[in-house]
Amino acid sequence: NDTYAYIPELKGRRYDPVKAKQLLKEAGYPNGFKTTIINRAGSDTQPLVAASTFLKEVGIEAPIENADVGRFVTLTQQGWKNGLVNRSFRVPPDWLQFAYTYVSPATTESKSMTRPANLQDLFEKALAAPDMVSKKKGAQAVIQSIYDDAMVVPAWAAVQGGAKHPYVRNFEYHFPWGANKLWSP
């Protein structure tokens, strides 16, 4: 909730295995299906184990595949088939620019991700906003579209922390999205 794109009224999705099974049946998968959770090797897998377990409870078999960095980048930039990709997003100084580079239809990232038909138009309108009020409204429209289409499903969040002595200076450079907003204009 530290970004102008945050929508306070937007509630996260609850884990509801009964509804998930119903939706799978309606989609033509009454017995579930198999897929893969693609993870960048070296990333924490504990949350993915939980996600894989929850998916299995509703009939979706989703083992975790740890891809080395080269393969992970290739998959995200050239495309993947039948898989869920674990991506880490952060809150940079300009959320809209960052989100555009990762999920807009025009980006080279996340090639196989499905996107709402109107997403590029929403991004362009928000990016062209003449003031912060319009930019906030536009960014929230992007978030709402992503949410409505279940294009990105946030599964967990983490907080980065650090400790320092009072005499250490410019420590924020080790946390580029920190107080000094290193890359912010």
PDB file of C-alpha atoms in Angstrom:
ATOM      1  CA  ASN A   1       0.000   0.000   0.000  1.00  0.00           C
ATOM      2  CA  ASP A   2       3.003   2.304  -0.466  1.00  0.00           C
ATOM      3  CA  THR A   3       2.220   3.160  -4.074  1.00  0.00           C
ATOM      4  CA  TYR A   4      -0.230   5.446  -5.831  1.00  0.00           C
ATOM      5  CA  ALA A   5      -1.619   2.394  -7.683  1.00  0.00           C
ATOM      6  CA  TYR A   6      -2.886   0.840  -4.443  1.00  0.00           C
ATOM      7  CA  ILE A   7      -6.669   0.374  -4.295  1.00  0.00           C
ATOM      8  CA  PRO A   8      -7.735   0.126  -0.631  1.00  0.00           C
ATOM      9  CA  GLU A   9     -11.134  -1.432  -1.474  1.00  0.00           C
ATOM     10  CA  LEU A  10      -9.619  -4.206  -3.600  1.00  0.00           C
ATOM     11  CA  LYS A  11      -9.615  -7.315  -1.481  1.00  0.00           C
ATOM     12  CA  GLY A  12      -7.313 -10.249  -2.090  1.00  0.00           C
ATOM     13  CA  ARG A  13      -8.732 -13.544  -3.229  1.00  0.00           C
ATOM     14  CA  ARG A  14      -9.449 -16.077  -0.525  1.00  0.00           C
ATOM     15  CA  TYR A  15      -8.412 -19.686  -0.797  1.00  0.00           C
ATOM     16  CA  ASP A  16     -11.696 -21.443  -1.564  1.00  0.00           C
ATOM     17  CA  PRO A  17     -11.154 -25.045  -2.720  1.00  0.00           C
ATOM     18  CA  VAL A  18     -14.879 -25.663  -3.246  1.00  0.00           C
ATOM     19  CA  LYS A  19     -15.195 -22.702  -5.599  1.00  0.00           C
ATOM     20  CA  ALA A  20     -11.914 -23.652  -7.318  1.00  0.00           C
ATOM     21  CA  LYS A  21     -13.236 -27.156  -8.061  1.00  0.00           C
ATOM     22  CA  GLN A  22     -16.483 -25.666  -9.370  1.00  0.00           C
ATOM     23  CA  LEU A  23     -14.585 -23.262 -11.655  1.00  0.00           C
ATOM     24  CA  LEU A  24     -12.378 -26.096 -12.923  1.00  0.00           C
ATOM     25  CA  LYS A  25     -15.467 -28.134 -13.743  1.00  0.00           C
ATOM     26  CA  GLU A  26     -17.078 -25.173 -15.552  1.00  0.00           C
ATOM     27  CA  ALA A  27     -13.853 -24.691 -17.530  1.00  0.00           C
ATOM     28  CA  GLY A  28     -13.942 -28.308 -18.702  1.00  0.00           C
ATOM     29  CA  TYR A  29     -11.436 -29.758 -16.231  1.00  0.00           C
ATOM     30  CA  PRO A  30     -13.593 -31.735 -13.784  1.00  0.00           C
ATOM     31  CA  ASN A  31     -10.608 -33.917 -12.859  1.00  0.00           C
ATOM     32  CA  GLY A  32      -8.095 -31.061 -12.803  1.00  0.00           C
ATOM     33  CA  PHE A  33      -4.972 -30.935 -14.934  1.00  0.00           C
ATOM     34  CA  LYS A  34      -1.181 -30.922 -14.772  1.00  0.00           C
ATOM     35  CA  THR A  35       1.044 -27.870 -15.016  1.00  0.00           C
ATOM     36  CA  THR A  36       4.371 -26.673 -13.634  1.00  0.00           C
ATOM     37  CA  ILE A  37       5.383 -23.841 -11.337  1.00  0.00           C
ATOM     38  CA  ILE A  38       8.514 -22.347 -12.893  1.00  0.00           C
ATOM     39  CA  ASN A  39      10.826 -20.778 -10.355  1.00  0.00           C
ATOM     40  CA  ARG A  40      14.166 -19.050 -10.741  1.00  0.00           C
ATOM     41  CA  ALA A  41      16.741 -21.328  -9.092  1.00  0.00           C
ATOM     42  CA  GLY A  42      17.968 -19.827  -5.848  1.00  0.00           C
ATOM     43  CA  SER A  43      14.628 -18.216  -5.024  1.00  0.00           C
ATOM     44  CA  ASP A  44      12.785 -19.249  -1.891  1.00  0.00           C
ATOM     45  CA  THR A  45      10.642 -22.300  -2.632  1.00  0.00           C
ATOM     46  CA  GLN A  46       8.739 -22.526   0.661  1.00  0.00           C
ATOM     47  CA  PRO A  47       5.836 -20.341  -0.524  1.00  0.00           C
ATOM     48  CA  LEU A  48       5.769 -22.332  -3.770  1.00  0.00           C
ATOM     49  CA  VAL A  49       5.486 -25.607  -1.874  1.00  0.00           C
ATOM     50  CA  ALA A  50       2.424 -24.166  -0.134  1.00  0.00           C
ATOM     51  CA  ALA A  51       0.970 -22.992  -3.484  1.00  0.00           C
ATOM     52  CA  SER A  52       1.621 -26.385  -5.069  1.00  0.00           C
ATOM     53  CA  THR A  53      -0.090 -28.096  -2.131  1.00  0.00           C
ATOM     54  CA  PHE A  54      -3.154 -25.846  -2.378  1.00  0.00           C
ATOM     55  CA  LEU A  55      -3.371 -26.470  -6.127  1.00  0.00           C
ATOM     56  CA  LYS A  56      -3.129 -30.223  -5.599  1.00  0.00           C
ATOM     57  CA  GLU A  57      -6.032 -30.085  -3.130  1.00  0.00           C
ATOM     58  CA  VAL A  58      -8.303 -28.894  -5.961  1.00  0.00           C
ATOM     59  CA  GLY A  59      -6.955 -31.306  -8.575  1.00  0.00           C
ATOM     60  CA  ILE A  60      -4.143 -29.333 -10.180  1.00  0.00           C
ATOM     61  CA  GLU A  61      -0.825 -31.142 -10.122  1.00  0.00           C
ATOM     62  CA  ALA A  62       1.863 -28.448 -10.176  1.00  0.00           C
ATOM     63  CA  PRO A  63       5.395 -29.557  -9.320  1.00  0.00           C
ATOM     64  CA  ILE A  64       8.032 -26.871  -8.880  1.00  0.00           C
ATOM     65  CA  GLU A  65      10.681 -26.606 -11.584  1.00  0.00           C
ATOM     66  CA  ASN A  66      13.749 -24.625 -10.554  1.00  0.00           C
ATOM     67  CA  ALA A  67      15.214 -23.097 -13.708  1.00  0.00           C
ATOM     68  CA  ASP A  68      18.722 -21.644 -13.708  1.00  0.00           C
ATOM     69  CA  VAL A  69      18.869 -17.907 -14.349  1.00  0.00           C
ATOM     70  CA  GLY A  70      19.636 -18.261 -18.062  1.00  0.00           C
ATOM     71  CA  ARG A  71      16.756 -20.639 -18.671  1.00  0.00           C
ATOM     72  CA  PHE A  72      14.402 -18.550 -16.528  1.00  0.00           C
ATOM     73  CA  VAL A  73      15.174 -15.381 -18.491  1.00  0.00           C
ATOM     74  CA  THR A  74      14.783 -17.269 -21.770  1.00  0.00           C
ATOM     75  CA  LEU A  75      11.397 -18.614 -20.673  1.00  0.00           C
ATOM     76  CA  THR A  76      10.101 -15.247 -19.543  1.00  0.00           C
ATOM     77  CA  GLN A  77      11.328 -13.422 -22.645  1.00  0.00           C
ATOM     78  CA  GLN A  78      10.642 -16.044 -25.321  1.00  0.00           C
ATOM     79  CA  GLY A  79       7.649 -17.777 -23.804  1.00  0.00           C
ATOM     80  CA  TRP A  80       6.686 -20.904 -21.913  1.00  0.00           C
ATOM     81  CA  LYS A  81       3.929 -23.492 -22.231  1.00  0.00           C
ATOM     82  CA  ASN A  82       1.589 -24.859 -19.599  1.00  0.00           C
ATOM     83  CA  GLY A  83       3.185 -23.281 -16.598  1.00  0.00           C
ATOM     84  CA  LEU A  84       2.844 -20.751 -13.836  1.00  0.00           C
ATOM     85  CA  VAL A  85       5.836 -18.474 -13.445  1.00  0.00           C
ATOM     86  CA  ASN A  86       6.937 -17.283 -10.032  1.00  0.00           C
ATOM     87  CA  ARG A  87       7.993 -13.646 -10.398  1.00  0.00           C
ATOM     88  CA  SER A  88       9.047 -11.240  -7.706  1.00  0.00           C
ATOM     89  CA  PHE A  89       7.784  -7.713  -8.037  1.00  0.00           C
ATOM     90  CA  ARG A  90       8.812  -4.781  -5.943  1.00  0.00           C
ATOM     91  CA  VAL A  91       7.543  -1.293  -5.329  1.00  0.00           C
ATOM     92  CA  PRO A  92       9.931   1.035  -7.169  1.00  0.00           C
ATOM     93  CA  PRO A  93       9.642   4.820  -7.126  1.00  0.00           C
ATOM     94  CA  ASP A  94       7.436   4.814 -10.224  1.00  0.00           C
ATOM     95  CA  TRP A  95       5.181   1.795 -10.055  1.00  0.00           C
ATOM     96  CA  LEU A  96       3.543   2.421 -13.420  1.00  0.00           C
ATOM     97  CA  GLN A  97       6.811   2.457 -15.393  1.00  0.00           C
ATOM     98  CA  PHE A  98       7.956  -0.693 -13.617  1.00  0.00           C
ATOM     99  CA  ALA A  99       4.682  -2.547 -14.204  1.00  0.00           C
ATOM    100  CA  TYR A 100       4.742  -1.526 -17.857  1.00  0.00           C
ATOM    101  CA  THR A 101       8.128  -3.190 -18.348  1.00  0.00           C
ATOM    102  CA  TYR A 102       6.924  -6.454 -16.802  1.00  0.00           C
ATOM    103  CA  VAL A 103       3.307  -6.957 -17.848  1.00  0.00           C
ATOM    104  CA  SER A 104       2.254  -4.658 -20.675  1.00  0.00           C
ATOM    105  CA  PRO A 105       1.480  -6.300 -24.024  1.00  0.00           C
ATOM    106  CA  ALA A 106       4.332  -4.273 -25.558  1.00  0.00           C
ATOM    107  CA  THR A 107       7.068  -5.600 -23.261  1.00  0.00           C
ATOM    108  CA  THR A 108       9.591  -8.339 -23.949  1.00  0.00           C
ATOM    109  CA  GLU A 109       8.935  -9.768 -20.492  1.00  0.00           C
ATOM    110  CA  SER A 110       6.402 -12.452 -19.563  1.00  0.00           C
ATOM    111  CA  LYS A 111       5.713 -13.341 -23.203  1.00  0.00           C
ATOM    112  CA  SER A 112       3.271 -16.186 -22.496  1.00  0.00           C
ATOM    113  CA  MET A 113       1.186 -14.279 -19.962  1.00  0.00           C
ATOM    114  CA  THR A 114      -2.421 -13.736 -20.956  1.00  0.00           C
ATOM    115  CA  ARG A 115      -3.442 -10.108 -20.909  1.00  0.00           C
ATOM    116  CA  PRO A 116      -6.793  -8.314 -20.945  1.00  0.00           C
ATOM    117  CA  ALA A 117      -7.631  -6.845 -24.360  1.00  0.00           C
ATOM    118  CA  ASN A 118      -7.697  -3.281 -23.005  1.00  0.00           C
ATOM    119  CA  LEU A 119      -4.497  -3.437 -20.945  1.00  0.00           C
ATOM    120  CA  GLN A 120      -2.194  -1.641 -23.394  1.00  0.00           C
ATOM    121  CA  ASP A 121      -4.696   1.204 -23.775  1.00  0.00           C
ATOM    122  CA  LEU A 122      -4.987   1.510 -20.000  1.00  0.00           C
ATOM    123  CA  PHE A 123      -1.193   1.639 -19.628  1.00  0.00           C
ATOM    124  CA  GLU A 124      -0.814   4.257 -22.350  1.00  0.00           C
ATOM    125  CA  LYS A 125      -3.544   6.451 -20.875  1.00  0.00           C
ATOM    126  CA  ALA A 126      -2.035   6.218 -17.390  1.00  0.00           C
ATOM    127  CA  LEU A 127       1.503   6.881 -18.646  1.00  0.00           C
ATOM    128  CA  ALA A 128       0.323   9.965 -20.534  1.00  0.00           C
ATOM    129  CA  ALA A 129      -1.470  11.399 -17.502  1.00  0.00           C
ATOM    130  CA  PRO A 130      -0.732  15.127 -17.121  1.00  0.00           C
ATOM    131  CA  ASP A 131      -0.883  15.140 -13.323  1.00  0.00           C
ATOM    132  CA  MET A 132      -0.588  12.834 -10.326  1.00  0.00           C
ATOM    133  CA  VAL A 133      -4.340  12.630  -9.731  1.00  0.00           C
ATOM    134  CA  SER A 134      -4.886  11.361 -13.281  1.00  0.00           C
ATOM    135  CA  LYS A 135      -1.857   9.069 -13.056  1.00  0.00           C
ATOM    136  CA  LYS A 136      -3.188   7.525  -9.838  1.00  0.00           C
ATOM    137  CA  LYS A 137      -6.606   6.968 -11.406  1.00  0.00           C
ATOM    138  CA  GLY A 138      -5.012   5.454 -14.517  1.00  0.00           C
ATOM    139  CA  ALA A 139      -2.676   3.197 -12.529  1.00  0.00           C
ATOM    140  CA  GLN A 140      -5.603   1.978 -10.443  1.00  0.00           C
ATOM    141  CA  ALA A 141      -7.488   1.159 -13.671  1.00  0.00           C
ATOM    142  CA  VAL A 142      -4.475  -0.944 -14.726  1.00  0.00           C
ATOM    143  CA  ILE A 143      -4.514  -2.745 -11.358  1.00  0.00           C
ATOM    144  CA  GLN A 144      -8.257  -3.339 -11.572  1.00  0.00           C
ATOM    145  CA  SER A 145      -7.941  -4.832 -15.069  1.00  0.00           C
ATOM    146  CA  ILE A 146      -5.078  -7.110 -13.989  1.00  0.00           C
ATOM    147  CA  TYR A 147      -7.108  -8.188 -10.945  1.00  0.00           C
ATOM    148  CA  ASP A 148     -10.345  -8.766 -12.877  1.00  0.00           C
ATOM    149  CA  ASP A 149      -8.529 -10.958 -15.407  1.00  0.00           C
ATOM    150  CA  ALA A 150      -6.524 -12.777 -12.682  1.00  0.00           C
ATOM    151  CA  MET A 151      -3.502 -12.066 -14.839  1.00  0.00           C
ATOM    152  CA  VAL A 152      -1.190 -11.773 -11.843  1.00  0.00           C
ATOM    153  CA  VAL A 153      -2.069 -13.498  -8.608  1.00  0.00           C
ATOM    154  CA  PRO A 154      -0.098 -12.168  -5.628  1.00  0.00           C
ATOM    155  CA  ALA A 155       0.584 -15.131  -3.401  1.00  0.00           C
ATOM    156  CA  TRP A 156       2.700 -13.591  -0.637  1.00  0.00           C
ATOM    157  CA  ALA A 157       4.726 -10.534   0.286  1.00  0.00           C
ATOM    158  CA  ALA A 158       8.043 -10.002   2.002  1.00  0.00           C
ATOM    159  CA  VAL A 159       9.713  -7.011   3.563  1.00  0.00           C
ATOM    160  CA  GLN A 160      13.381  -6.260   3.015  1.00  0.00           C
ATOM    161  CA  GLY A 161      15.200  -5.184   6.120  1.00  0.00           C
ATOM    162  CA  GLY A 162      18.649  -4.173   7.188  1.00  0.00           C
ATOM    163  CA  ALA A 163      20.620  -2.982  10.185  1.00  0.00           C
ATOM    164  CA  LYS A 164      23.370  -0.372  10.346  1.00  0.00           C
ATOM    165  CA  HIS A 165      25.377   1.709  12.740  1.00  0.00           C
ATOM    166  CA  PRO A 166      24.387   5.379  13.055  1.00  0.00           C
ATOM    167  CA  TYR A 167      27.720   6.500  11.512  1.00  0.00           C
ATOM    168  CA  VAL A 168      27.184   4.551   8.243  1.00  0.00           C
ATOM    169  CA  ARG A 169      26.208   6.933   5.426  1.00  0.00           C
ATOM    170  CA  ASN A 170      24.342   6.413   2.135  1.00  0.00           C
ATOM    171  CA  PHE A 171      23.122   3.018   3.285  1.00  0.00           C
ATOM    172  CA  GLU A 172      19.994   3.481   1.177  1.00  0.00           C
ATOM    173  CA  TYR A 173      22.062   2.723  -1.924  1.00  0.00           C
ATOM    174  CA  HIS A 174      22.001  -0.907  -0.820  1.00  0.00           C
ATOM    175  CA  PHE A 175      18.231  -0.758  -0.841  1.00  0.00           C
ATOM    176  CA  PRO A 176      17.550   0.986  -4.155  1.00  0.00           C
ATOM    177  CA  TRP A 177      13.835   1.385  -3.540  1.00  0.00           C
ATOM    178  CA  GLY A 178      14.453   2.847  -0.093  1.00  0.00           C
ATOM    179  CA  ALA A 179      14.069   6.251   1.431  1.00  0.00           C
ATOM    180  CA  ASN A 180      16.243   8.113  -1.060  1.00  0.00           C
ATOM    181  CA  LYS A 181      14.358   6.730  -4.079  1.00  0.00           C
ATOM    182  CA  LEU A 182      17.686   6.169  -5.828  1.00  0.00           C
ATOM    183  CA  TRP A 183      16.325   5.933  -9.360  1.00  0.00           C
ATOM    184  CA  SER A 184      13.530   8.441  -8.990  1.00  0.00           C
ATOM    185  CA  PRO A 185      13.649  11.701 -10.927  1.00  0.00           C
TER     186      PRO A 185
END
